[in-house]
Short mmCIF file of C-alpha atoms in Angstrom, two decimals:
data_model
loop_
_atom_site.label_atom_id
_atom_site.label_comp_id
_atom_site.label_asym_id
_atom_site.label_seq_id
_atom_site.Cartn_x
_atom_site.Cartn_y
_atom_site.Cartn_z
CA MET T 1 97.18 101.82 30.25
CA GLY T 2 94.95 100.85 33.20
CA ALA T 3 96.94 97.70 33.80
CA ARG T 4 100.16 99.88 33.98
CA LEU T 5 98.67 102.03 36.69
CA THR T 6 97.30 99.40 38.97
CA PRO T 7 99.36 98.45 42.06
CA GLY T 8 99.10 94.69 41.42
CA GLY T 9 99.87 92.58 38.40
CA GLN T 10 102.94 91.64 36.48
CA PHE T 11 103.18 95.07 34.75
CA GLY T 12 101.46 97.31 37.32
CA LEU T 13 102.33 100.56 38.94
CA HIS T 14 105.70 99.34 40.14
CA LEU T 15 106.94 98.96 36.56
CA THR T 16 105.64 102.28 35.47
CA LEU T 17 107.23 104.03 38.52
CA GLY T 18 110.51 102.06 38.03
CA VAL T 19 110.82 103.09 34.37
CA LEU T 20 110.23 106.76 35.32
CA ILE T 21 112.69 106.78 38.14
CA MET T 22 115.25 105.05 35.99
CA ILE T 23 114.78 107.68 33.20
CA VAL T 24 115.06 110.61 35.53
CA SER T 25 118.16 109.12 37.27
CA VAL T 26 119.92 108.45 34.00
CA GLY T 27 118.97 111.91 32.75
CA ILE T 28 120.55 113.51 35.97
CA PHE T 29 123.69 111.40 35.48
CA GLY T 30 124.04 112.42 31.86
CA GLN T 31 123.57 116.15 32.72
CA ILE T 32 126.23 115.94 35.36
CA THR T 33 128.51 114.06 33.04
CA ASP T 34 128.13 116.55 30.32
CA GLU T 35 128.97 119.50 32.66
CA VAL T 36 131.93 117.71 34.17
CA THR T 37 133.40 116.68 30.75
CA ASP T 38 132.79 120.15 29.20
CA GLN T 39 134.28 121.95 32.35
CA ASP T 40 131.13 123.87 32.86
CA ALA T 41 129.87 125.86 35.96
CA ILE T 42 129.57 122.66 38.16
CA THR T 43 133.36 122.17 38.01
CA VAL T 44 133.93 125.72 39.33
CA LEU T 45 131.47 124.90 42.14
CA ASP T 46 133.39 121.60 42.73
CA LEU T 47 136.65 123.41 43.29
CA GLN T 48 135.15 126.14 45.47
CA ILE T 49 133.49 123.68 47.79
CA ALA T 50 136.53 121.30 47.98
CA HIS T 51 138.92 124.05 48.88
CA TRP T 52 136.53 125.51 51.39
CA PHE T 53 136.20 122.25 53.33
CA ASN T 54 139.91 121.65 53.09
CA ALA T 55 140.58 125.04 54.71
CA ASN T 56 137.84 124.77 57.24
CA HIS T 57 137.76 121.29 58.61
CA VAL T 58 137.56 121.05 62.36
CA GLU T 59 137.36 118.35 65.11
CA PRO T 60 135.31 116.43 66.13
CA TYR T 61 133.64 116.57 62.66
CA THR T 62 136.73 115.44 60.84
CA SER T 63 137.04 112.23 62.98
CA PHE T 64 133.33 111.57 62.53
CA MET T 65 133.64 111.88 58.84
CA LEU T 66 136.69 109.62 58.79
CA PHE T 67 134.60 107.02 60.72
CA ILE T 68 131.70 107.21 58.28
CA SER T 69 134.00 106.74 55.25
CA PHE T 70 135.80 103.93 57.07
CA VAL T 71 132.62 102.04 57.86
CA HIS T 72 131.61 102.20 54.16
CA LYS T 73 134.86 101.08 52.66
CA VAL T 74 135.04 97.72 50.84
CA GLY T 75 135.61 95.75 54.14
CA GLY T 76 132.71 97.52 56.00
CA MET T 77 130.39 97.01 53.06
CA ILE T 78 131.16 93.23 52.86
CA VAL T 79 130.15 93.04 56.51
CA LEU T 80 126.98 95.15 56.01
CA VAL T 81 125.91 93.22 52.85
CA GLY T 82 126.77 89.96 54.45
CA ALA T 83 124.75 90.52 57.61
CA PHE T 84 121.75 91.70 55.57
CA GLY T 85 122.13 88.85 53.26
CA TYR T 86 122.31 86.43 56.14
CA TYR T 87 119.12 87.95 57.67
CA LEU T 88 117.30 87.53 54.34
CA TRP T 89 118.48 83.93 54.00
CA ARG T 90 117.29 83.03 57.44
CA ARG T 91 113.90 84.47 56.81
CA GLN T 92 113.83 82.65 53.38
CA GLN T 93 113.39 85.82 51.42
CA ARG T 94 114.92 84.49 48.24
CA TYR T 95 113.72 87.25 45.96
CA TRP T 96 115.19 89.87 48.27
CA LEU T 97 118.38 87.96 48.60
CA LEU T 98 118.60 87.81 44.85
CA ALA T 99 117.92 91.64 44.69
CA LEU T 100 120.72 92.35 47.18
CA GLY T 101 123.07 90.19 45.22
CA VAL T 102 122.34 91.55 41.70
CA THR T 103 122.19 95.21 42.87
CA VAL T 104 125.29 95.68 45.07
CA LEU T 105 128.13 93.71 43.41
CA PRO T 106 127.20 94.46 39.77
CA GLY T 107 126.48 98.11 40.70
CA MET T 108 130.05 98.45 42.05
CA ILE T 109 131.46 96.83 38.98
CA LEU T 110 129.56 99.54 37.09
CA ASN T 111 131.05 102.19 39.20
CA VAL T 112 134.60 100.84 38.50
CA VAL T 113 133.84 100.77 34.77
CA LEU T 114 132.56 104.43 34.98
CA LYS T 115 135.71 105.45 36.76
CA GLN T 116 137.90 104.02 34.03
CA VAL T 117 135.80 105.63 31.40
CA PHE T 118 136.07 109.10 32.74
CA GLN T 119 139.35 108.83 34.53
CA ARG T 120 138.82 112.12 36.52
CA SER T 121 141.62 112.99 38.96
CA ARG T 122 141.00 113.32 42.78
CA PRO T 123 140.89 116.83 44.27
CA PHE T 124 144.52 118.06 44.95
CA PHE T 125 145.43 119.89 48.13
CA GLU T 126 148.75 120.94 49.52
CA GLU T 127 147.71 119.37 52.87
CA PRO T 128 145.17 116.78 52.10
CA LEU T 129 143.15 114.95 54.87
CA VAL T 130 143.21 111.75 52.71
CA THR T 131 145.37 110.66 49.86
CA LEU T 132 144.03 108.37 47.11
CA SER T 133 145.41 107.35 43.83
CA THR T 134 142.35 105.90 42.11
CA TYR T 135 140.03 107.88 39.86
CA SER T 136 137.27 110.16 41.39
CA PHE T 137 134.25 110.12 39.14
CA PRO T 138 131.82 108.80 40.25
CA SER T 139 132.33 108.20 44.07
CA GLY T 140 132.64 104.57 45.07
CA HIS T 141 131.68 105.05 48.61
CA THR T 142 128.57 106.95 47.65
CA ALA T 143 127.63 104.36 45.03
CA ALA T 144 127.92 101.51 47.53
CA ALA T 145 125.91 103.41 50.22
CA THR T 146 123.17 104.21 47.64
CA LEU T 147 122.96 100.55 46.41
CA PHE T 148 122.94 98.95 49.93
CA TYR T 149 120.73 101.43 51.68
CA GLY T 150 118.46 101.53 48.61
CA VAL T 151 117.79 97.82 48.84
CA LEU T 152 117.41 97.96 52.61
CA ALA T 153 114.82 100.79 52.34
CA CYS T 154 112.85 99.04 49.64
CA TYR T 155 112.72 95.80 51.62
CA ILE T 156 111.52 97.55 54.82
CA MET T 157 108.97 99.70 52.86
CA ILE T 158 107.47 96.44 51.48
CA ALA T 159 107.99 94.02 54.29
CA CYS T 160 106.73 96.20 57.09
CA LYS T 161 103.04 97.25 57.37
CA GLY T 162 103.50 100.03 59.83
CA TRP T 163 103.98 103.56 58.29
CA SER T 164 106.03 104.72 61.21
CA VAL T 165 108.63 101.91 60.68
CA ARG T 166 108.55 102.55 56.90
CA LEU T 167 109.10 106.24 57.25
CA ALA T 168 111.78 105.97 59.98
CA THR T 169 113.73 103.45 57.77
CA ALA T 170 113.46 105.55 54.70
CA ALA T 171 114.64 108.65 56.75
CA PHE T 172 117.54 106.56 58.21
CA CYS T 173 118.60 105.18 54.84
CA MET T 174 118.54 108.65 53.13
CA LEU T 175 120.53 110.09 56.07
CA MET T 176 123.20 107.46 55.76
CA ILE T 177 123.52 107.95 52.00
CA PHE T 178 123.83 111.69 52.53
CA LEU T 179 126.36 111.25 55.33
CA VAL T 180 128.64 109.00 53.21
CA ALA T 181 128.38 111.39 50.28
CA PHE T 182 129.08 114.40 52.53
CA SER T 183 131.99 112.69 54.23
CA ARG T 184 133.75 112.09 50.76
CA VAL T 185 133.40 115.84 49.90
CA TYR T 186 134.39 117.00 53.45
CA LEU T 187 137.49 114.83 53.47
CA GLY T 188 138.68 116.04 50.03
CA ALA T 189 138.30 112.51 48.54
CA HIS T 190 135.76 113.67 45.93
CA TYR T 191 134.15 116.72 44.28
CA LEU T 192 130.48 117.46 44.81
CA SER T 193 129.72 116.30 41.26
CA ASP T 194 131.46 112.97 41.93
CA VAL T 195 128.90 112.11 44.79
CA LEU T 196 125.94 113.45 42.94
CA ALA T 197 126.80 111.41 39.81
CA ALA T 198 127.27 108.23 41.99
CA MET T 199 123.85 108.80 43.57
CA ALA T 200 122.19 109.17 40.13
CA SER T 201 123.95 106.27 38.47
CA SER T 202 123.42 103.87 41.37
CA ALA T 203 119.72 104.92 41.71
CA ALA T 204 119.20 104.09 38.06
CA TRP T 205 120.80 100.62 38.54
CA LEU T 206 118.97 100.04 41.85
CA THR T 207 115.70 100.86 40.09
CA ILE T 208 116.46 98.46 37.24
CA CYS T 209 117.22 95.65 39.67
CA ILE T 210 114.31 96.19 42.05
CA THR T 211 111.83 96.63 39.27
CA ALA T 212 113.05 93.50 37.26
CA ILE T 213 113.01 91.23 40.39
CA SER T 214 109.61 92.58 41.56
CA THR T 215 108.18 91.86 38.09
CA LEU T 216 109.82 88.29 38.25
CA ARG T 217 108.31 87.62 41.66
CA ARG T 218 104.84 88.74 40.48
CA ARG T 219 105.02 86.53 37.38
CA SER T 220 105.95 83.59 39.48
CA GLU T 221 103.12 84.24 41.91
CA ALA T 222 100.63 84.70 38.95
CA ARG T 223 101.87 81.29 37.49
CA SER T 224 101.40 79.61 40.89
CA LEU T 225 97.87 80.93 41.29
CA ALA T 226 97.02 79.85 37.76
CA ALA T 227 98.40 76.45 38.35
CA ASN T 228 96.27 76.11 41.56
CA GLY T 229 93.18 77.15 39.57
CA ILE T 230 92.79 80.43 41.58
CA MET T 231 92.90 82.69 38.52
#
């Protein structure tokens, strides 16, 4: 048990926290899924919020929300992931480059699979701000933002020593995830439960990937130390 709670080592605190976060995230996703499929109270709240925003959208907020959603479409995410990946490659951060690769693309494939499983229709309005024909649950934009900014936040939190930079980056990444999620609800592209489910499912996948690669890195470092006679 002591080895599980120590910061270092192959199976240290990072693995324990990773498992706990994954369990909580999966539990939240499961709870939301149950309420949506059973048409429980959350679906009533979904409709109330969706119709309120559709009736009360105003400029310049609408244009700003359209911009946030546009930046985090497929094309925008390719640019963001590509730029971050190039930065990691130039700095020879091979484990973080691997983390970025196995987190974002497979995570988005998982999102598409979940959409096909649940096949929830988009919110319907007589005068919609955006018109989409794909399924709604869970939100793809929110999933992409959670995965990308999640990896970015994890990297900065570990790579940077200054707490001011760490906290500022964590706050920025959380703000961006929130803005993307909020923009999808504001624009009527998704229900509230869609974006919450996307955050939960993507957080679970992000945690699995980061924890697995962190364990892989620690095992590799331990083998290198053992080979050099340090351990």
